[in-house]
Every structure is written in structure tokens, then in C-alpha cells.
């Protein structure tokens, strides 16, 4: 028996770009080397701007343990929050993909914990989504369906669907997402994601359209892809509302 598992609203934006170039450039900032898009308009929606560092004159002591800075106790700025700490309170170097740093960067204890939680999203969910899944896709109320590969674009802004035809859906144009479920065993009791229902507004149109995706033969891969899509939506809402905390 099929069913509805959860319903998620995405705050609709007003994107103006369609095809997405992948050109990137290496830039050096006070915090380290960053690999960023050549055109800032194509940043990942999950990216964070580098913070303004608290001026040295405004932090005579560690902002966590309050130890005063001197010749022996050096001052360090957290690359994520911009506050200043002593070496003991800001000793961890953690990967920070949301700011596009090439190498792990120094972060305070609180920020390093958030960044480490986010790594699961980048290492697992985003890789699953960009790897793609095969679905039976139906547009609107049409009775005609098409088997298509659905994947997330490299800059995390679009869903690409490829089969005999090709089209893309910009995440900022999605107004709602509904995940469909089915029982995973004949005996029932356990449900897994089996499909997805999207409502979105195509570029240049204010009329919403419906997109239905149902798992093809590889239901296990499709279920993993749909679960990752759920996580993506939570992060996307977080990015639009200015949240910087891992979901």
C-alpha cells in the first residue's frame, strides 16, 4: 500500500539563471585558499560568506576562557564565526566546504562541532544526489511517463532530469515537495520512500506545474536518493532563512 510520508514546503525564490557553468577559480583570503565559482551568482545555496573578524583591539582576551593575550598566549580567529580565541580554545582544523576552503581551517570548539556534523551532509547526501537515481517521471496530469536519470547539479542549485528528453528544475522555483512511501516487506510494518511529488514554477512562468517521480527497478538506490533529497530540502530552507547551524 502506498502513502504519503512527509510534506515539506520550500520557500520559493525568484531565480533568474538556467544552465549552470562549472568554472571555478582559486582565491586567497586571510583565512586560506578557497575554490569558488568564477561567477558568484552560481554559488551553492549552502555556501556561507566569510565572517568579519573581530578587530584585535576589541578582543584583549580569549572570548571563551577569558585568558588574556600576551607574547606567550597568541590570538587566533575562528574562520567560521570570526571571533578570537587562545590556541587551546581554537586548536581544531576542520574542513569547511560551506565556505569553499581547499584545506581544513582553524575553528573554535562550537563551530568545529557544527562543521563536523555538516560533513555528513556533504560527504553522503550531496554525493548521493549528484550521483543520481533512476525514476519513472510523469509531468502534470499526463498519462505518459518516461524513465529518466535525476541528479543534482554540481553547484547544488538544479535538479537535472535526463532521458529521451531533458529538462531541469531550479530548487528556488520549487514550492512544495511530497515524499511517497510504500511498505518494504509483504508483511508490512516498515515503509520506505518510493517516489516524490514536486510542485514548481518553470522559468518565466507563474503557473505551478507538477512533477511526479517514482522509483524504477533499483528501489534501494532510489530510496537513498529520496532520503538525501529530504535532507537537501532541510538544508535549503536553512540557507534561505540565514541559519548557519547543521540540520
mmCIF file of C-alpha atoms in Angstrom:
data_model
loop_
_atom_site.group_PDB
_atom_site.id
_atom_site.type_symbol
_atom_site.label_atom_id
_atom_site.label_comp_id
_atom_site.label_asym_id
_atom_site.label_seq_id
_atom_site.Cartn_x
_atom_site.Cartn_y
_atom_site.Cartn_z
ATOM 1 C CA UNK A 1 0.000 0.000 0.000
ATOM 2 C CA UNK A 2 1.353 3.391 -0.984
ATOM 3 C CA UNK A 3 1.151 6.503 1.122
ATOM 4 C CA UNK A 4 2.476 9.924 1.994
ATOM 5 C CA UNK A 5 5.416 10.037 4.364
ATOM 6 C CA UNK A 6 6.088 13.716 4.941
ATOM 7 C CA UNK A 7 5.325 17.064 3.366
ATOM 8 C CA UNK A 8 7.904 19.813 3.108
ATOM 9 C CA UNK A 9 7.443 23.402 1.964
ATOM 10 C CA UNK A 10 10.394 25.158 0.396
ATOM 11 C CA UNK A 11 10.467 28.926 0.486
ATOM 12 C CA UNK A 12 10.080 29.915 -3.160
ATOM 13 C CA UNK A 13 12.688 32.215 -4.649
ATOM 14 C CA UNK A 14 12.896 34.010 -7.952
ATOM 15 C CA UNK A 15 15.895 32.516 -9.705
ATOM 16 C CA UNK A 16 16.968 34.033 -12.998
ATOM 17 C CA UNK A 17 19.562 31.566 -14.254
ATOM 18 C CA UNK A 18 19.033 28.340 -16.184
ATOM 19 C CA UNK A 19 22.111 26.490 -17.383
ATOM 20 C CA UNK A 20 24.957 26.476 -14.897
ATOM 21 C CA UNK A 21 28.641 26.840 -15.801
ATOM 22 C CA UNK A 22 31.072 24.914 -13.626
ATOM 23 C CA UNK A 23 34.016 27.321 -13.982
ATOM 24 C CA UNK A 24 35.875 27.880 -10.728
ATOM 25 C CA UNK A 25 38.843 29.926 -9.608
ATOM 26 C CA UNK A 26 41.307 29.690 -6.742
ATOM 27 C CA UNK A 27 41.376 32.744 -4.483
ATOM 28 C CA UNK A 28 43.390 33.556 -1.383
ATOM 29 C CA UNK A 29 41.720 35.145 1.612
ATOM 30 C CA UNK A 30 43.104 35.952 5.088
ATOM 31 C CA UNK A 31 41.656 32.617 6.206
ATOM 32 C CA UNK A 32 43.171 30.434 3.481
ATOM 33 C CA UNK A 33 42.767 29.237 -0.101
ATOM 34 C CA UNK A 34 39.237 28.933 -1.471
ATOM 35 C CA UNK A 35 37.928 27.347 -4.665
ATOM 36 C CA UNK A 36 34.961 29.493 -5.669
ATOM 37 C CA UNK A 37 32.753 29.836 -8.787
ATOM 38 C CA UNK A 38 34.025 32.365 -11.323
ATOM 39 C CA UNK A 39 30.574 33.926 -11.260
ATOM 40 C CA UNK A 40 29.314 34.485 -7.726
ATOM 41 C CA UNK A 41 25.723 34.139 -8.954
ATOM 42 C CA UNK A 42 26.356 30.398 -9.254
ATOM 43 C CA UNK A 43 27.411 29.805 -5.654
ATOM 44 C CA UNK A 44 25.916 26.806 -3.932
ATOM 45 C CA UNK A 45 22.812 27.837 -1.959
ATOM 46 C CA UNK A 46 24.502 26.253 1.062
ATOM 47 C CA UNK A 47 27.602 28.423 0.880
ATOM 48 C CA UNK A 48 28.450 30.863 3.661
ATOM 49 C CA UNK A 49 30.281 34.164 3.357
ATOM 50 C CA UNK A 50 33.486 34.521 5.310
ATOM 51 C CA UNK A 51 32.805 36.354 8.582
ATOM 52 C CA UNK A 52 34.224 39.721 9.508
ATOM 53 C CA UNK A 53 36.962 39.096 12.056
ATOM 54 C CA UNK A 54 36.573 40.774 15.431
ATOM 55 C CA UNK A 55 39.239 43.542 15.403
ATOM 56 C CA UNK A 56 42.292 42.748 17.520
ATOM 57 C CA UNK A 57 41.814 45.874 19.617
ATOM 58 C CA UNK A 58 38.343 44.675 20.633
ATOM 59 C CA UNK A 59 39.447 41.310 21.991
ATOM 60 C CA UNK A 60 42.207 41.615 24.609
ATOM 61 C CA UNK A 61 41.336 38.158 25.935
ATOM 62 C CA UNK A 62 40.021 34.803 24.708
ATOM 63 C CA UNK A 63 36.292 35.020 24.028
ATOM 64 C CA UNK A 64 35.769 31.609 25.586
ATOM 65 C CA UNK A 65 38.113 31.059 28.540
ATOM 66 C CA UNK A 66 38.868 34.819 29.034
ATOM 67 C CA UNK A 67 42.619 34.208 29.216
ATOM 68 C CA UNK A 68 44.435 37.444 28.396
ATOM 69 C CA UNK A 69 46.518 37.572 25.235
ATOM 70 C CA UNK A 70 50.208 38.355 25.557
ATOM 71 C CA UNK A 71 53.520 37.429 23.987
ATOM 72 C CA UNK A 72 53.117 33.775 25.020
ATOM 73 C CA UNK A 73 49.343 33.471 24.612
ATOM 74 C CA UNK A 74 48.645 34.099 20.956
ATOM 75 C CA UNK A 75 45.376 35.224 19.463
ATOM 76 C CA UNK A 76 43.586 33.165 16.788
ATOM 77 C CA UNK A 77 40.439 33.942 14.829
ATOM 78 C CA UNK A 78 37.883 31.224 14.138
ATOM 79 C CA UNK A 79 37.427 31.038 10.360
ATOM 80 C CA UNK A 80 33.731 30.306 10.709
ATOM 81 C CA UNK A 81 32.478 32.823 13.297
ATOM 82 C CA UNK A 82 35.303 35.401 13.208
ATOM 83 C CA UNK A 83 35.690 35.612 16.988
ATOM 84 C CA UNK A 84 39.114 35.453 18.644
ATOM 85 C CA UNK A 85 40.370 32.734 20.944
ATOM 86 C CA UNK A 86 43.526 31.391 22.513
ATOM 87 C CA UNK A 87 45.229 28.401 20.918
ATOM 88 C CA UNK A 88 43.650 25.950 23.360
ATOM 89 C CA UNK A 89 40.105 27.125 22.580
ATOM 90 C CA UNK A 90 40.660 27.325 18.815
ATOM 91 C CA UNK A 91 43.037 24.485 18.049
ATOM 92 C CA UNK A 92 40.980 22.279 15.728
ATOM 93 C CA UNK A 93 41.372 22.468 11.970
ATOM 94 C CA UNK A 94 38.202 21.186 10.338
ATOM 95 C CA UNK A 95 37.014 21.020 6.737
ATOM 96 C CA UNK A 96 34.585 23.832 5.926
ATOM 97 C CA UNK A 97 33.044 23.192 2.477
ATOM 98 C CA UNK A 98 30.303 25.768 3.012
ATOM 99 C CA UNK A 99 32.995 28.458 2.648
ATOM 100 C CA UNK A 100 34.783 26.572 -0.163
ATOM 101 C CA UNK A 101 38.108 26.265 1.667
ATOM 102 C CA UNK A 102 40.573 23.930 -0.027
ATOM 103 C CA UNK A 103 42.137 22.753 3.245
ATOM 104 C CA UNK A 104 40.817 22.315 6.802
ATOM 105 C CA UNK A 105 40.803 25.641 8.661
ATOM 106 C CA UNK A 106 41.097 26.701 12.296
ATOM 107 C CA UNK A 107 37.776 26.803 14.145
ATOM 108 C CA UNK A 108 36.618 27.245 17.719
ATOM 109 C CA UNK A 109 35.101 24.328 19.597
ATOM 110 C CA UNK A 110 31.480 25.282 18.926
ATOM 111 C CA UNK A 111 31.988 25.939 15.217
ATOM 112 C CA UNK A 112 34.107 22.829 14.694
ATOM 113 C CA UNK A 113 31.287 20.662 16.062
ATOM 114 C CA UNK A 114 28.798 22.236 13.651
ATOM 115 C CA UNK A 115 31.182 21.825 10.700
ATOM 116 C CA UNK A 116 31.822 18.185 11.550
ATOM 117 C CA UNK A 117 28.079 17.495 11.575
ATOM 118 C CA UNK A 118 27.726 19.189 8.194
ATOM 119 C CA UNK A 119 30.401 16.953 6.705
ATOM 120 C CA UNK A 120 27.954 14.030 6.711
ATOM 121 C CA UNK A 121 25.637 16.086 4.516
ATOM 122 C CA UNK A 122 28.452 16.919 2.088
ATOM 123 C CA UNK A 123 30.148 13.515 2.132
ATOM 124 C CA UNK A 124 26.977 11.433 1.955
ATOM 125 C CA UNK A 125 23.754 13.175 0.952
ATOM 126 C CA UNK A 126 25.178 15.535 -1.680
ATOM 127 C CA UNK A 127 27.270 12.766 -3.246
ATOM 128 C CA UNK A 128 24.202 10.518 -3.460
ATOM 129 C CA UNK A 129 22.157 13.305 -5.073
ATOM 130 C CA UNK A 130 24.852 14.242 -7.596
ATOM 131 C CA UNK A 131 25.367 10.548 -8.400
ATOM 132 C CA UNK A 132 21.733 10.390 -9.436
ATOM 133 C CA UNK A 133 18.902 7.892 -9.359
ATOM 134 C CA UNK A 134 16.611 6.384 -11.985
ATOM 135 C CA UNK A 135 12.926 7.254 -11.769
ATOM 136 C CA UNK A 136 9.749 6.969 -13.801
ATOM 137 C CA UNK A 137 8.801 10.609 -14.355
ATOM 138 C CA UNK A 138 5.349 11.990 -15.118
ATOM 139 C CA UNK A 139 4.742 15.661 -15.876
ATOM 140 C CA UNK A 140 1.481 17.227 -14.797
ATOM 141 C CA UNK A 141 -1.608 15.116 -15.336
ATOM 142 C CA UNK A 142 -0.168 13.430 -18.422
ATOM 143 C CA UNK A 143 -0.676 9.680 -18.744
ATOM 144 C CA UNK A 144 2.689 9.407 -20.492
ATOM 145 C CA UNK A 145 5.695 8.592 -18.308
ATOM 146 C CA UNK A 146 9.399 8.466 -19.087
ATOM 147 C CA UNK A 147 12.306 6.720 -17.405
ATOM 148 C CA UNK A 148 14.857 9.383 -16.504
ATOM 149 C CA UNK A 149 18.069 9.825 -14.550
ATOM 150 C CA UNK A 150 17.598 12.525 -11.929
ATOM 151 C CA UNK A 151 20.618 14.178 -10.330
ATOM 152 C CA UNK A 152 21.606 17.335 -8.511
ATOM 153 C CA UNK A 153 23.786 19.835 -10.373
ATOM 154 C CA UNK A 154 27.383 20.359 -9.253
ATOM 155 C CA UNK A 155 26.504 23.722 -7.727
ATOM 156 C CA UNK A 156 23.502 22.255 -5.883
ATOM 157 C CA UNK A 157 21.016 24.667 -7.486
ATOM 158 C CA UNK A 158 19.222 22.463 -10.017
ATOM 159 C CA UNK A 159 17.692 19.045 -10.495
ATOM 160 C CA UNK A 160 18.638 17.675 -13.908
ATOM 161 C CA UNK A 161 16.385 15.033 -15.481
ATOM 162 C CA UNK A 162 17.735 13.136 -18.478
ATOM 163 C CA UNK A 163 16.041 10.524 -20.647
ATOM 164 C CA UNK A 164 14.746 10.744 -24.207
ATOM 165 C CA UNK A 165 14.094 14.346 -23.262
ATOM 166 C CA UNK A 166 15.913 16.676 -20.872
ATOM 167 C CA UNK A 167 14.793 19.385 -18.518
ATOM 168 C CA UNK A 168 15.860 20.961 -15.268
ATOM 169 C CA UNK A 169 14.130 22.265 -12.175
ATOM 170 C CA UNK A 170 15.673 25.082 -10.159
ATOM 171 C CA UNK A 171 15.420 24.424 -6.430
ATOM 172 C CA UNK A 172 14.399 28.016 -5.763
ATOM 173 C CA UNK A 173 11.374 27.504 -8.047
ATOM 174 C CA UNK A 174 10.035 24.574 -6.028
ATOM 175 C CA UNK A 175 7.030 25.432 -3.847
ATOM 176 C CA UNK A 176 6.425 22.025 -2.264
ATOM 177 C CA UNK A 177 7.799 18.510 -2.113
ATOM 178 C CA UNK A 178 5.883 15.426 -1.074
ATOM 179 C CA UNK A 179 7.618 12.098 -0.497
ATOM 180 C CA UNK A 180 5.667 8.950 -1.319
ATOM 181 C CA UNK A 181 6.189 5.714 0.576
ATOM 182 C CA UNK A 182 5.418 2.036 0.242
ATOM 183 C CA UNK A 183 5.700 -0.978 2.505
ATOM 184 C CA UNK A 184 9.160 -2.511 2.134
ATOM 185 C CA UNK A 185 8.056 -6.068 3.034
ATOM 186 C CA UNK A 186 4.944 -8.086 2.144
ATOM 187 C CA UNK A 187 4.205 -8.414 5.864
ATOM 188 C CA UNK A 188 4.084 -4.632 6.188
ATOM 189 C CA UNK A 189 5.254 -2.613 9.143
ATOM 190 C CA UNK A 190 8.264 -0.961 7.504
ATOM 191 C CA UNK A 191 7.901 1.838 4.970
ATOM 192 C CA UNK A 192 10.478 3.234 2.592
ATOM 193 C CA UNK A 193 10.497 6.200 0.253
ATOM 194 C CA UNK A 194 9.319 5.145 -3.203
ATOM 195 C CA UNK A 195 8.723 8.406 -5.002
ATOM 196 C CA UNK A 196 8.394 12.164 -4.880
ATOM 197 C CA UNK A 197 5.821 14.725 -5.927
ATOM 198 C CA UNK A 198 7.123 18.231 -6.727
ATOM 199 C CA UNK A 199 5.258 21.427 -7.460
ATOM 200 C CA UNK A 200 7.350 24.137 -9.101
ATOM 201 C CA UNK A 201 7.153 27.184 -11.343
ATOM 202 C CA UNK A 202 9.145 26.914 -14.607
ATOM 203 C CA UNK A 203 11.384 29.806 -15.574
ATOM 204 C CA UNK A 204 9.359 32.702 -16.965
ATOM 205 C CA UNK A 205 6.072 31.330 -15.656
ATOM 206 C CA UNK A 206 3.995 31.884 -12.546
ATOM 207 C CA UNK A 207 1.818 28.853 -13.222
ATOM 208 C CA UNK A 208 2.795 25.921 -10.987
ATOM 209 C CA UNK A 209 3.487 22.542 -12.537
ATOM 210 C CA UNK A 210 3.531 19.091 -11.024
ATOM 211 C CA UNK A 211 6.346 16.572 -11.382
ATOM 212 C CA UNK A 212 5.873 13.009 -10.171
ATOM 213 C CA UNK A 213 8.868 10.702 -9.764
ATOM 214 C CA UNK A 214 8.508 7.023 -8.889
ATOM 215 C CA UNK A 215 11.326 4.577 -8.273
ATOM 216 C CA UNK A 216 12.278 2.433 -11.252
ATOM 217 C CA UNK A 217 13.832 -1.038 -10.835
ATOM 218 C CA UNK A 218 16.587 -0.117 -8.377
ATOM 219 C CA UNK A 219 14.333 0.783 -5.466
ATOM 220 C CA UNK A 220 17.127 0.712 -2.874
ATOM 221 C CA UNK A 221 19.172 3.362 -4.689
ATOM 222 C CA UNK A 222 16.035 5.403 -5.344
ATOM 223 C CA UNK A 223 15.080 5.274 -1.660
ATOM 224 C CA UNK A 224 18.551 6.503 -0.656
ATOM 225 C CA UNK A 225 18.325 9.309 -3.216
ATOM 226 C CA UNK A 226 14.916 10.396 -1.908
ATOM 227 C CA UNK A 227 16.129 10.364 1.704
ATOM 228 C CA UNK A 228 19.062 12.557 0.647
ATOM 229 C CA UNK A 229 16.627 14.880 -1.136
ATOM 230 C CA UNK A 230 14.720 15.270 2.115
ATOM 231 C CA UNK A 231 17.925 16.335 3.861
ATOM 232 C CA UNK A 232 18.703 18.702 0.990
ATOM 233 C CA UNK A 233 15.368 20.450 1.461
ATOM 234 C CA UNK A 234 16.026 20.971 5.160
ATOM 235 C CA UNK A 235 19.429 22.495 4.371
ATOM 236 C CA UNK A 236 17.954 24.617 1.610
ATOM 237 C CA UNK A 237 15.311 26.100 3.909
ATOM 238 C CA UNK A 238 18.049 26.708 6.466
ATOM 239 C CA UNK A 239 20.206 28.545 3.925
ATOM 240 C CA UNK A 240 17.332 30.789 2.820
ATOM 241 C CA UNK A 241 16.487 31.761 6.390
ATOM 242 C CA UNK A 242 20.097 32.545 7.278
ATOM 243 C CA UNK A 243 20.618 29.547 9.527
ATOM 244 C CA UNK A 244 24.270 28.543 9.939
ATOM 245 C CA UNK A 245 23.715 25.522 12.154
ATOM 246 C CA UNK A 246 23.875 21.969 10.850
ATOM 247 C CA UNK A 247 20.470 20.342 10.435
#
